Amino acid sequence: MKNNILAIIVATGTAVVGSSLFLAPAQAQLQVDQEVKVEIKVPEVLYLRTFDTVSLDITGDDLAGTQGVITNGVGKDKSDPAITTGATAINQSTPFTGVSSVTKQVTELYAVWSNNPDNGVNVTLTPTTSTLTGPNSATATIATVTKVGTDPTTAPGLVTPYVGGADIEFNLSNASAVGTYTGGIIKVEAVAP
C-alpha cells in the first residue's frame, strides 16, 4: 500500500507539473543583428594588347602617288615631249613619285586597360627596327610612326579599353623587288603616370 500511495503522489505531481508547463505563457523569441563593414583592396593595373604583326598592302597607286594611275598592276602615259624626231630623248623621270613617302593607316593598333588613379594613360609608338628586307636584298624603311587618337586624361577602366591606331610612313626608294618585306619593328609603350 505504501507503494500505491507513493505512485499516486508521483503521478499527481507529474500531472500538476506537466499541466503547468503547458499552461504557462510563451516566452518571446530573442533576436539581435549588427551591420559589418566590408572592404577590398584593388591593385593598380595597366594592361596592353597589340597585334603580333602588322601586314599592309602597298598598291600600285600608292607607288605612283596618284589614284587611278595603275590598274591591275599596269600603268601607261606619253613622254613629254610627245613627239620624237628620231633623236629626241624619252622622258626618264619616274612616274612613281610616291615611293619616297607612302603612308598607310592602321585604324586599331593597340588597346589599353588601366585603373590608374592619377592621369590616365600615355601611349608612345617608336620604330625600333626601321628597315624591312625584301627579295634580292631590296629594302624599305619605316620613316615615321604617328599615333592616331588622343591619350585619355582619365583611366579607361578595366572593362572598356582605350583603343588607338597609327599612321605608318614608309620610304620605298630601295624597294626594287616585288614581294614581302619583313623585319620592321614598332614598339608600343603604355605608361600610367
Coordinates of N, CA, C and O in Angstrom, one line a residue:
M1 N 0.8 -1.2 0.0 CA 0.0 0.0 0.0 C 0.9 1.2 0.0 O 0.5 2.2 -0.6
K2 N 1.9 1.1 0.7 CA 2.9 2.2 0.7 C 3.3 2.6 -0.7 O 3.4 3.8 -1.1
N3 N 3.5 1.6 -1.5 CA 3.9 1.8 -2.9 C 2.8 2.4 -3.7 O 3.1 3.3 -4.6
N4 N 1.6 2.0 -3.4 CA 0.5 2.6 -4.2 C 0.3 4.1 -3.9 O 0.0 4.9 -4.8
I5 N 0.5 4.5 -2.6 CA 0.3 5.9 -2.2 C 1.4 6.7 -2.9 O 1.2 7.8 -3.4
L6 N 2.6 6.1 -2.9 CA 3.8 6.8 -3.5 C 3.6 7.0 -5.0 O 3.8 8.1 -5.5
A7 N 3.0 6.0 -5.6 CA 2.7 6.1 -7.1 C 1.7 7.2 -7.3 O 1.8 7.9 -8.3
I8 N 0.7 7.3 -6.5 CA -0.4 8.3 -6.7 C 0.2 9.7 -6.5 O -0.1 10.6 -7.3
I9 N 1.0 9.9 -5.5 CA 1.7 11.2 -5.3 C 2.5 11.6 -6.5 O 2.5 12.7 -7.0
V10 N 3.3 10.6 -6.9 CA 4.2 10.9 -8.1 C 3.4 11.2 -9.3 O 3.7 12.1 -10.0
A11 N 2.3 10.4 -9.6 CA 1.5 10.6 -10.8 C 0.8 12.0 -10.7 O 0.7 12.7 -11.6
T12 N 0.3 12.3 -9.5 CA -0.4 13.6 -9.3 C 0.6 14.8 -9.5 O 0.3 15.8 -10.1
G13 N 1.8 14.6 -8.9 CA 2.8 15.7 -9.0 C 3.2 15.9 -10.5 O 3.4 17.0 -10.9
T14 N 3.4 14.8 -11.2 CA 3.7 14.9 -12.6 C 2.7 15.6 -13.4 O 2.9 16.4 -14.3
A15 N 1.4 15.2 -13.1 CA 0.3 15.9 -13.8 C 0.2 17.3 -13.6 O 0.0 18.1 -14.4
V16 N 0.5 17.7 -12.3 CA 0.4 19.1 -11.9 C 1.6 19.9 -12.6 O 1.4 20.9 -13.2
V17 N 2.8 19.3 -12.6 CA 3.9 20.0 -13.2 C 3.7 20.0 -14.7 O 4.0 21.0 -15.3
G18 N 3.3 18.9 -15.3 CA 3.1 18.9 -16.8 C 2.1 19.9 -17.2 O 2.2 20.6 -18.2
S19 N 0.9 20.0 -16.5 CA -0.1 20.9 -16.9 C 0.4 22.3 -16.7 O 0.0 23.2 -17.5
S20 N 1.2 22.6 -15.7 CA 1.7 24.0 -15.5 C 2.7 24.3 -16.6 O 2.7 25.5 -17.0
L21 N 3.4 23.3 -17.2 CA 4.3 23.6 -18.3 C 3.5 24.0 -19.5 O 3.9 24.9 -20.3
F22 N 2.4 23.4 -19.8 CA 1.6 23.6 -21.0 C 0.8 24.9 -20.8 O 0.4 25.5 -21.8
L23 N 0.5 25.3 -19.6 CA -0.4 26.4 -19.4 C 0.4 27.7 -19.2 O -0.2 28.8 -19.2
A24 N 1.7 27.7 -19.1 CA 2.5 28.9 -18.8 C 2.6 29.7 -20.1 O 2.6 29.2 -21.2
P25 N 2.6 31.0 -20.0 CA 2.6 31.9 -21.2 C 4.0 31.7 -22.0 O 5.0 31.5 -21.3
A26 N 4.0 31.7 -23.4 CA 5.2 31.5 -24.2 C 6.1 32.7 -24.0 O 5.7 33.8 -23.9
Q27 N 7.4 32.3 -24.0 CA 8.4 33.4 -23.9 C 8.6 34.0 -25.3 O 8.6 33.3 -26.3
A28 N 8.9 35.3 -25.4 CA 9.2 36.0 -26.7 C 10.5 35.5 -27.2 O 11.5 35.4 -26.4
Q29 N 10.6 35.4 -28.6 CA 11.9 35.0 -29.2 C 12.9 36.1 -29.2 O 12.5 37.3 -29.5
L30 N 14.1 35.9 -28.8 CA 15.1 36.9 -28.8 C 15.8 37.0 -30.1 O 16.1 36.0 -30.7
Q31 N 16.1 38.2 -30.6 CA 16.8 38.4 -31.8 C 17.7 39.7 -31.8 O 17.3 40.7 -31.2
V32 N 18.9 39.6 -32.4 CA 19.7 40.8 -32.4 C 20.5 40.8 -33.8 O 20.7 39.7 -34.4
D33 N 20.8 41.9 -34.3 CA 21.6 42.0 -35.6 C 22.5 43.1 -35.5 O 22.4 44.1 -34.7
Q34 N 23.5 43.1 -36.3 CA 24.5 44.1 -36.4 C 25.1 44.2 -37.7 O 25.3 43.1 -38.4
E35 N 25.4 45.4 -38.3 CA 26.0 45.5 -39.6 C 27.5 45.4 -39.5 O 28.1 45.9 -38.5
V36 N 28.1 44.7 -40.5 CA 29.6 44.5 -40.5 C 30.1 45.2 -41.8 O 29.6 45.0 -42.9
K37 N 31.1 46.0 -41.6 CA 31.7 46.7 -42.8 C 32.5 45.8 -43.6 O 33.2 44.9 -43.1
V38 N 32.5 45.9 -44.9 CA 33.3 45.1 -45.8 C 34.2 46.0 -46.7 O 33.7 47.1 -47.2
E39 N 35.4 45.7 -46.8 CA 36.3 46.4 -47.7 C 37.2 45.5 -48.5 O 37.4 44.3 -48.1
I40 N 37.6 45.9 -49.7 CA 38.5 45.2 -50.5 C 39.6 46.2 -51.0 O 39.4 47.4 -51.0
K41 N 40.7 45.6 -51.3 CA 41.8 46.5 -51.9 C 42.1 46.0 -53.3 O 42.5 44.8 -53.5
V42 N 41.8 46.9 -54.3 CA 42.1 46.6 -55.7 C 43.4 47.1 -56.1 O 43.7 48.3 -55.9
P43 N 44.3 46.3 -56.7 CA 45.6 46.8 -57.1 C 45.5 47.7 -58.3 O 44.6 47.5 -59.1
E44 N 46.5 48.6 -58.5 CA 46.6 49.3 -59.8 C 47.1 48.4 -60.8 O 48.1 47.7 -60.6
V45 N 46.5 48.4 -62.0 CA 46.9 47.6 -63.1 C 46.9 48.4 -64.4 O 46.2 49.3 -64.6
L46 N 47.8 47.9 -65.3 CA 47.9 48.5 -66.6 C 48.1 47.3 -67.6 O 49.0 46.5 -67.4
Y47 N 47.3 47.2 -68.6 CA 47.3 46.1 -69.5 C 47.3 46.6 -70.9 O 46.4 47.4 -71.3
L48 N 48.2 46.1 -71.7 CA 48.4 46.5 -73.1 C 48.1 45.3 -74.1 O 48.7 44.2 -73.8
R49 N 47.3 45.5 -75.1 CA 47.1 44.4 -76.1 C 47.5 45.0 -77.5 O 47.0 46.1 -77.8
T50 N 48.3 44.3 -78.2 CA 48.6 44.7 -79.6 C 48.5 43.5 -80.5 O 48.2 42.4 -80.0
F51 N 48.8 43.7 -81.8 CA 48.8 42.6 -82.7 C 50.3 42.1 -82.7 O 51.2 42.8 -82.4
D52 N 50.5 40.8 -83.2 CA 51.8 40.3 -83.3 C 52.5 40.9 -84.6 O 53.6 41.2 -84.6
T53 N 51.7 41.0 -85.7 CA 52.2 41.5 -86.9 C 51.2 42.5 -87.6 O 50.0 42.2 -87.6
V54 N 51.8 43.5 -88.1 CA 51.0 44.4 -89.0 C 51.4 44.1 -90.4 O 52.6 44.3 -90.8
S55 N 50.5 43.6 -91.2 CA 50.7 43.3 -92.6 C 49.9 44.2 -93.5 O 48.7 44.1 -93.6
L56 N 50.6 45.1 -94.2 CA 49.9 46.1 -95.0 C 50.2 45.9 -96.5 O 51.3 45.5 -96.9
D57 N 49.2 46.1 -97.3 CA 49.4 46.0 -98.8 C 49.7 47.4 -99.4 O 48.9 48.3 -99.2
I58 N 50.8 47.5 -100.1 CA 51.1 48.7 -100.9 C 50.5 48.5 -102.3 O 50.7 47.5 -102.9
T59 N 49.7 49.5 -102.7 CA 49.1 49.4 -104.0 C 50.0 50.1 -105.1 O 50.9 50.9 -104.8
G60 N 49.7 49.8 -106.3 CA 50.3 50.5 -107.5 C 50.1 52.0 -107.4 O 51.0 52.8 -107.7
D61 N 48.9 52.4 -107.0 CA 48.6 53.8 -106.9 C 49.4 54.4 -105.7 O 49.7 55.6 -105.8
D62 N 49.6 53.7 -104.6 CA 50.5 54.2 -103.6 C 51.9 54.5 -104.1 O 52.4 55.5 -103.8
L63 N 52.4 53.6 -105.0 CA 53.7 53.8 -105.6 C 53.7 55.0 -106.5 O 54.7 55.8 -106.6
A64 N 52.6 55.1 -107.3 CA 52.6 56.2 -108.2 C 52.3 57.6 -107.5 O 52.6 58.6 -108.1
G65 N 51.7 57.5 -106.4 CA 51.4 58.8 -105.6 C 50.1 59.4 -106.1 O 49.8 60.5 -105.6
T66 N 49.4 58.8 -107.0 CA 48.2 59.3 -107.5 C 47.2 58.2 -107.8 O 47.6 57.2 -108.3
Q67 N 46.0 58.4 -107.4 CA 45.0 57.3 -107.6 C 44.6 57.2 -109.1 O 44.5 58.2 -109.8
G68 N 44.4 56.0 -109.5 CA 43.9 55.8 -110.9 C 45.0 55.7 -111.9 O 44.7 55.5 -113.1
V69 N 46.3 55.8 -111.5 CA 47.4 55.7 -112.5 C 47.7 54.2 -112.8 O 48.0 53.9 -114.0
I70 N 47.6 53.4 -111.8 CA 47.9 51.9 -112.0 C 46.6 51.2 -111.9 O 45.9 51.3 -110.9
T71 N 46.3 50.3 -112.9 CA 45.1 49.5 -112.9 C 45.6 48.0 -113.0 O 46.2 47.7 -114.1
N72 N 45.2 47.2 -112.1 CA 45.7 45.8 -112.1 C 47.2 45.6 -112.3 O 47.6 44.7 -113.1
G73 N 47.9 46.5 -111.7 CA 49.4 46.4 -111.8 C 50.0 47.1 -113.1 O 51.2 47.0 -113.3
V74 N 49.1 47.6 -113.9 CA 49.6 48.2 -115.2 C 49.3 49.7 -115.3 O 48.2 50.1 -114.9
G75 N 50.2 50.5 -115.8 CA 50.0 51.9 -116.0 C 50.7 52.3 -117.3 O 51.6 51.6 -117.8
K76 N 50.3 53.5 -117.8 CA 51.0 54.0 -119.0 C 50.7 55.5 -119.1 O 49.8 56.0 -118.5
D77 N 51.6 56.2 -119.9 CA 51.4 57.6 -120.2 C 52.2 57.9 -121.5 O 52.9 57.0 -122.0
K78 N 52.2 59.1 -121.9 CA 53.0 59.6 -123.1 C 54.2 60.4 -122.6 O 54.1 61.1 -121.6
S79 N 55.3 60.2 -123.3 CA 56.5 61.0 -122.9 C 56.3 62.5 -123.2 O 55.4 62.9 -124.1
D80 N 57.0 63.3 -122.5 CA 56.9 64.8 -122.8 C 58.3 65.2 -123.1 O 59.2 65.1 -122.2
P81 N 58.7 65.6 -124.3 CA 57.7 65.9 -125.3 C 57.1 64.7 -125.9 O 57.7 63.6 -125.9
A82 N 55.9 64.8 -126.5 CA 55.2 63.7 -127.0 C 55.6 63.3 -128.4 O 55.2 62.2 -128.9
I83 N 56.4 64.1 -129.1 CA 56.8 63.8 -130.5 C 58.4 63.6 -130.5 O 59.1 64.4 -129.8
T84 N 58.8 62.6 -131.2 CA 60.3 62.4 -131.4 C 60.6 62.6 -132.8 O 59.9 62.2 -133.7
T85 N 61.7 63.1 -133.1 CA 62.3 63.3 -134.4 C 63.2 62.1 -134.8 O 63.9 62.1 -135.8
G86 N 63.3 61.2 -133.8 CA 64.2 60.1 -134.0 C 65.4 60.2 -133.1 O 66.1 59.3 -132.8
A87 N 65.7 61.5 -132.7 CA 66.8 61.7 -131.9 C 66.4 62.3 -130.5 O 67.3 62.6 -129.7
T88 N 65.1 62.5 -130.3 CA 64.6 63.1 -129.1 C 64.7 62.1 -127.9 O 64.3 60.9 -128.1
A89 N 65.3 62.5 -126.8 CA 65.4 61.6 -125.6 C 64.1 61.4 -125.0 O 63.3 62.4 -124.9
I90 N 63.8 60.2 -124.6 CA 62.5 60.0 -123.9 C 62.6 60.5 -122.4 O 63.7 60.4 -121.8
N91 N 61.5 60.9 -121.9 CA 61.5 61.4 -120.5 C 61.7 60.2 -119.6 O 60.9 59.3 -119.5
Q92 N 62.8 60.3 -118.8 CA 63.1 59.2 -117.9 C 62.8 59.5 -116.4 O 63.2 58.7 -115.6
S93 N 62.1 60.6 -116.2 CA 61.7 60.8 -114.8 C 60.7 59.8 -114.4 O 59.8 59.4 -115.1
T94 N 60.8 59.3 -113.1 CA 59.9 58.2 -112.7 C 58.5 58.6 -112.5 O 58.2 59.7 -112.0
P95 N 57.5 57.8 -112.9 CA 56.1 58.0 -112.7 C 55.8 57.7 -111.2 O 54.6 57.9 -110.8
F96 N 56.7 57.1 -110.5 CA 56.4 56.6 -109.2 C 56.9 57.6 -108.1 O 57.9 57.4 -107.4
T97 N 56.2 58.7 -108.1 CA 56.5 59.8 -107.1 C 56.2 59.4 -105.7 O 56.7 60.1 -104.8
G98 N 55.4 58.4 -105.5 CA 55.0 58.0 -104.1 C 56.0 57.2 -103.4 O 55.9 56.9 -102.2
V99 N 57.1 56.7 -104.1 CA 57.9 55.7 -103.4 C 58.7 56.3 -102.2 O 59.1 55.5 -101.3
S100 N 59.0 57.6 -102.2 CA 59.7 58.1 -101.1 C 58.9 58.4 -99.9 O 59.4 58.5 -98.8
S101 N 57.5 58.3 -100.1 CA 56.6 58.5 -98.9 C 55.3 57.9 -99.2 O 54.4 58.5 -99.9
V102 N 55.1 56.7 -98.6 CA 53.8 56.0 -98.7 C 53.3 55.9 -97.3 O 54.0 55.2 -96.4
T103 N 52.1 56.5 -96.9 CA 51.6 56.4 -95.6 C 50.4 55.4 -95.6 O 49.5 55.6 -96.4
K104 N 50.4 54.5 -94.7 CA 49.3 53.5 -94.5 C 48.8 53.6 -93.1 O 49.6 53.8 -92.2
Q105 N 47.5 53.6 -93.0 CA 46.9 53.8 -91.6 C 46.5 52.4 -91.1 O 46.0 51.5 -91.8
V106 N 46.8 52.2 -89.8 CA 46.4 51.1 -89.0 C 45.3 51.6 -88.1 O 45.7 52.3 -87.1
T107 N 44.1 51.4 -88.4 CA 43.0 52.0 -87.6 C 43.0 51.7 -86.1 O 42.9 52.6 -85.3
E108 N 43.2 50.4 -85.8 CA 43.4 50.0 -84.4 C 44.6 49.2 -84.3 O 44.7 48.1 -84.8
L109 N 45.6 49.7 -83.5 CA 46.9 49.0 -83.3 C 47.0 48.5 -81.9 O 47.7 47.5 -81.7
Y110 N 46.4 49.1 -81.0 CA 46.5 48.7 -79.6 C 45.3 49.0 -78.8 O 44.4 49.9 -79.2
A111 N 45.1 48.3 -77.6 CA 44.1 48.6 -76.7 C 44.7 48.6 -75.3 O 45.6 47.8 -75.0
V112 N 44.3 49.5 -74.5 CA 44.9 49.7 -73.1 C 43.8 49.7 -72.1 O 42.8 50.5 -72.2
W113 N 44.0 48.9 -71.0 CA 43.1 48.9 -69.9 C 43.9 49.5 -68.7 O 45.1 49.1 -68.5
S114 N 43.3 50.3 -67.9 CA 44.0 50.9 -66.7 C 43.0 51.4 -65.7 O 42.0 52.0 -66.1
N115 N 43.4 51.2 -64.4 CA 42.6 51.9 -63.4 C 43.5 52.9 -62.6 O 43.3 53.1 -61.4
N116 N 44.4 53.5 -63.4 CA 45.3 54.5 -62.8 C 44.5 55.6 -62.1 O 43.7 56.2 -62.8
P117 N 44.8 55.9 -60.9 CA 44.0 56.9 -60.2 C 44.5 58.3 -60.5 O 43.8 59.3 -60.0
D118 N 45.5 58.5 -61.2 CA 46.1 59.8 -61.4 C 45.7 60.5 -62.7 O 44.8 61.3 -62.8
N119 N 46.4 60.2 -63.8 CA 46.3 61.0 -65.0 C 46.1 60.2 -66.3 O 46.6 60.5 -67.3
G120 N 45.3 59.1 -66.3 CA 45.1 58.4 -67.5 C 46.2 57.5 -67.9 O 47.0 57.0 -67.1
V121 N 46.4 57.5 -69.3 CA 47.5 56.7 -69.9 C 48.1 57.4 -71.0 O 47.5 58.1 -71.8
N122 N 49.4 57.3 -71.1 CA 50.2 57.8 -72.2 C 50.7 56.7 -73.1 O 51.4 55.8 -72.6
V123 N 50.5 56.7 -74.4 CA 51.0 55.7 -75.3 C 52.0 56.3 -76.3 O 51.7 57.4 -76.8
T124 N 53.1 55.7 -76.5 CA 54.1 56.1 -77.5 C 54.3 55.0 -78.5 O 54.3 53.8 -78.1
L125 N 54.6 55.4 -79.7 CA 54.9 54.4 -80.8 C 56.3 54.8 -81.3 O 56.5 55.9 -81.8
T126 N 57.2 53.9 -81.3 CA 58.6 54.1 -81.7 C 59.1 53.0 -82.6 O 59.0 51.8 -82.2
P127 N 59.5 53.3 -83.9 CA 60.1 52.3 -84.7 C 61.5 51.9 -84.1 O 62.4 52.7 -84.0
T128 N 61.6 50.7 -83.6 CA 62.9 50.2 -83.1 C 63.8 49.5 -84.1 O 65.0 49.5 -84.0
T129 N 63.2 49.0 -85.1 CA 63.9 48.4 -86.3 C 63.2 49.0 -87.5 O 62.1 48.6 -87.8
S130 N 63.8 50.0 -88.2 CA 63.2 50.7 -89.3 C 63.2 50.0 -90.6 O 62.4 50.2 -91.5
T131 N 64.2 49.1 -90.8 CA 64.5 48.5 -92.1 C 63.7 47.2 -92.2 O 63.8 46.3 -91.4
L132 N 63.0 47.1 -93.4 CA 62.3 45.9 -93.8 C 63.1 45.4 -95.0 O 63.4 46.1 -95.9
T133 N 63.4 44.1 -95.0 CA 64.2 43.5 -96.1 C 63.3 42.6 -96.9 O 62.5 41.8 -96.4
G134 N 63.4 42.8 -98.3 CA 62.7 42.0 -99.2 C 63.5 41.1 -100.1 O 64.7 40.9 -99.7
P135 N 63.0 40.6 -101.2 CA 63.8 39.7 -102.0 C 65.0 40.5 -102.7 O 64.9 41.7 -102.9
N136 N 66.0 39.7 -103.0 CA 67.2 40.2 -103.6 C 67.8 41.4 -102.9 O 68.3 42.3 -103.5
S137 N 67.8 41.4 -101.6 CA 68.3 42.4 -100.7 C 67.7 43.8 -100.9 O 68.3 44.8 -100.5
A138 N 66.6 43.9 -101.5 CA 65.8 45.1 -101.6 C 65.3 45.5 -100.2 O 65.1 44.6 -99.3
T139 N 65.2 46.8 -99.9 CA 64.8 47.2 -98.6 C 63.7 48.3 -98.7 O 63.6 49.0 -99.7
A140 N 62.9 48.4 -97.6 CA 62.0 49.5 -97.4 C 62.3 50.0 -96.0 O 62.9 49.3 -95.2
T141 N 61.9 51.2 -95.7 CA 62.2 51.8 -94.4 C 60.9 52.4 -93.8 O 60.1 53.1 -94.5
I142 N 60.8 52.2 -92.5 CA 59.8 52.9 -91.7 C 60.3 54.3 -91.5 O 61.3 54.5 -90.7
A143 N 59.7 55.3 -92.1 CA 60.2 56.7 -91.9 C 59.7 57.3 -90.6 O 60.4 57.9 -89.9
T144 N 58.3 57.2 -90.4 CA 57.7 57.8 -89.2 C 56.6 56.9 -88.8 O 56.0 56.2 -89.6
V145 N 56.2 57.0 -87.5 CA 55.0 56.4 -87.0 C 54.3 57.5 -86.2 O 54.9 58.0 -85.2
T146 N 53.1 57.8 -86.6 CA 52.3 58.8 -85.9 C 51.1 58.2 -85.3 O 50.3 57.5 -85.9
K147 N 50.9 58.5 -84.0 CA 49.8 57.9 -83.3 C 48.5 58.6 -83.7 O 48.4 59.8 -83.9
V148 N 47.5 57.8 -83.9 CA 46.1 58.3 -84.3 C 45.3 58.2 -83.0 O 45.1 57.1 -82.5
G149 N 44.7 59.3 -82.6 CA 44.0 59.3 -81.3 C 44.6 60.1 -80.3 O 45.8 60.4 -80.3
T150 N 43.9 60.5 -79.3 CA 44.4 61.3 -78.2 C 44.3 60.5 -76.9 O 43.3 59.9 -76.6
D151 N 45.4 60.5 -76.2 CA 45.5 59.7 -75.0 C 44.5 60.2 -74.0 O 44.2 61.4 -73.9
P152 N 43.9 59.2 -73.2 CA 42.9 59.6 -72.3 C 43.5 60.3 -71.1 O 44.6 59.9 -70.6
T153 N 42.8 61.3 -70.6 CA 43.3 62.0 -69.4 C 42.8 61.4 -68.1 O 43.3 61.8 -67.0
T154 N 41.8 60.5 -68.2 CA 41.4 59.7 -67.1 C 41.5 58.3 -67.5 O 41.5 57.9 -68.6
A155 N 41.6 57.4 -66.5 CA 41.8 56.0 -66.7 C 40.6 55.4 -67.5 O 39.5 55.7 -67.1
P156 N 40.8 54.6 -68.5 CA 39.7 54.0 -69.2 C 39.0 52.9 -68.4 O 37.9 52.5 -68.7
G157 N 39.6 52.4 -67.3 CA 39.0 51.3 -66.5 C 39.4 49.9 -67.0 O 40.3 49.8 -67.9
L158 N 38.8 48.9 -66.4 CA 39.1 47.5 -66.7 C 38.1 46.8 -67.6 O 38.3 45.6 -67.7
V159 N 37.1 47.5 -68.1 CA 36.1 46.9 -68.9 C 36.2 47.3 -70.4 O 36.4 46.5 -71.3
T160 N 36.1 48.6 -70.6 CA 36.2 49.2 -72.0 C 37.6 49.8 -72.1 O 37.9 50.8 -71.4
P161 N 38.4 49.3 -73.1 CA 39.8 49.9 -73.2 C 39.8 51.2 -74.0 O 38.9 51.5 -74.7
Y162 N 41.0 51.8 -73.9 CA 41.3 52.9 -74.8 C 42.0 52.3 -76.0 O 42.9 51.5 -75.9
V163 N 41.4 52.6 -77.2 CA 41.9 52.0 -78.4 C 42.5 53.1 -79.3 O 41.9 54.1 -79.5
G164 N 43.7 52.8 -79.9 CA 44.3 53.8 -80.7 C 45.0 53.1 -82.0 O 45.2 51.9 -82.0
G165 N 45.2 53.9 -82.9 CA 45.8 53.5 -84.2 C 47.1 54.2 -84.5 O 47.6 55.0 -83.7
A166 N 47.5 54.0 -85.8 CA 48.8 54.7 -86.2 C 48.8 54.9 -87.7 O 48.2 54.1 -88.4
D167 N 49.5 56.0 -88.1 CA 49.8 56.2 -89.5 C 51.3 55.9 -89.6 O 52.1 56.4 -88.9
I168 N 51.6 54.9 -90.5 CA 53.0 54.5 -90.7 C 53.4 54.9 -92.0 O 52.8 54.6 -93.1
E169 N 54.5 55.7 -92.1 CA 55.0 56.2 -93.3 C 56.2 55.4 -93.7 O 57.1 55.2 -92.9
F170 N 56.2 54.9 -95.0 CA 57.3 54.1 -95.5 C 58.1 54.8 -96.6 O 57.5 55.6 -97.4
N171 N 59.4 54.6 -96.6 CA 60.2 55.0 -97.8 C 60.5 53.8 -98.6 O 61.1 52.9 -98.1
L172 N 60.0 53.8 -99.9 CA 60.2 52.6 -100.7 C 61.2 52.8 -101.9 O 61.2 52.1 -102.9
S173 N 62.0 53.8 -101.7 CA 63.0 54.2 -102.7 C 63.9 53.0 -103.1 O 64.4 52.9 -104.2
N174 N 64.2 52.1 -102.1 CA 65.1 51.0 -102.4 C 64.3 49.7 -102.5 O 64.9 48.6 -102.4
A175 N 63.0 49.8 -102.6 CA 62.2 48.6 -102.7 C 62.1 48.2 -104.2 O 61.0 48.3 -104.8
S176 N 63.2 47.6 -104.7 CA 63.3 47.4 -106.1 C 62.8 46.0 -106.5 O 63.0 45.7 -107.7
A177 N 62.3 45.2 -105.6 CA 61.8 43.9 -106.0 C 60.4 43.7 -105.5 O 60.1 44.1 -104.4
V178 N 59.6 42.9 -106.2 CA 58.3 42.6 -105.8 C 58.4 41.5 -104.7 O 59.3 40.6 -104.8
G179 N 57.5 41.6 -103.7 CA 57.5 40.5 -102.7 C 57.2 41.1 -101.3 O 56.8 42.2 -101.2
T180 N 57.4 40.2 -100.4 CA 57.1 40.6 -99.0 C 58.4 41.1 -98.3 O 59.4 40.5 -98.4
Y181 N 58.2 42.3 -97.6 CA 59.4 42.9 -96.9 C 59.1 42.7 -95.4 O 58.0 43.0 -94.9
T182 N 60.0 42.1 -94.7 CA 59.8 41.8 -93.3 C 61.0 42.4 -92.4 O 62.0 42.8 -92.9
G183 N 60.8 42.4 -91.1 CA 61.8 42.7 -90.2 C 61.6 44.0 -89.5 O 62.4 44.3 -88.5
G184 N 60.7 44.8 -89.9 CA 60.4 46.1 -89.2 C 59.8 45.9 -87.9 O 59.0 44.9 -87.7
I185 N 60.1 46.7 -86.9 CA 59.5 46.6 -85.5 C 59.1 47.9 -85.0 O 59.9 48.9 -85.1
I186 N 57.9 48.0 -84.5 CA 57.4 49.2 -83.8 C 57.1 48.8 -82.4 O 56.4 47.9 -82.1
K187 N 57.7 49.6 -81.4 CA 57.5 49.4 -80.0 C 56.3 50.2 -79.6 O 56.2 51.5 -79.8
V188 N 55.3 49.6 -79.0 CA 54.1 50.3 -78.5 C 54.3 50.3 -76.9 O 54.4 49.2 -76.3
E189 N 54.4 51.5 -76.3 CA 54.6 51.6 -74.9 C 53.4 52.3 -74.3 O 53.1 53.4 -74.7
A190 N 52.9 51.8 -73.2 CA 51.8 52.4 -72.5 C 52.3 52.7 -71.1 O 53.0 51.9 -70.4
V191 N 52.1 54.0 -70.6 CA 52.6 54.4 -69.3 C 51.4 55.0 -68.5 O 50.7 55.8 -69.1
A192 N 51.2 54.6 -67.3 CA 50.3 55.2 -66.4 C 51.0 56.1 -65.5 O 51.7 55.5 -64.5
P193 N 51.0 57.4 -65.7 CA 51.8 58.3 -64.8 C 51.4 58.3 -63.4 O 50.3 57.9 -63.0

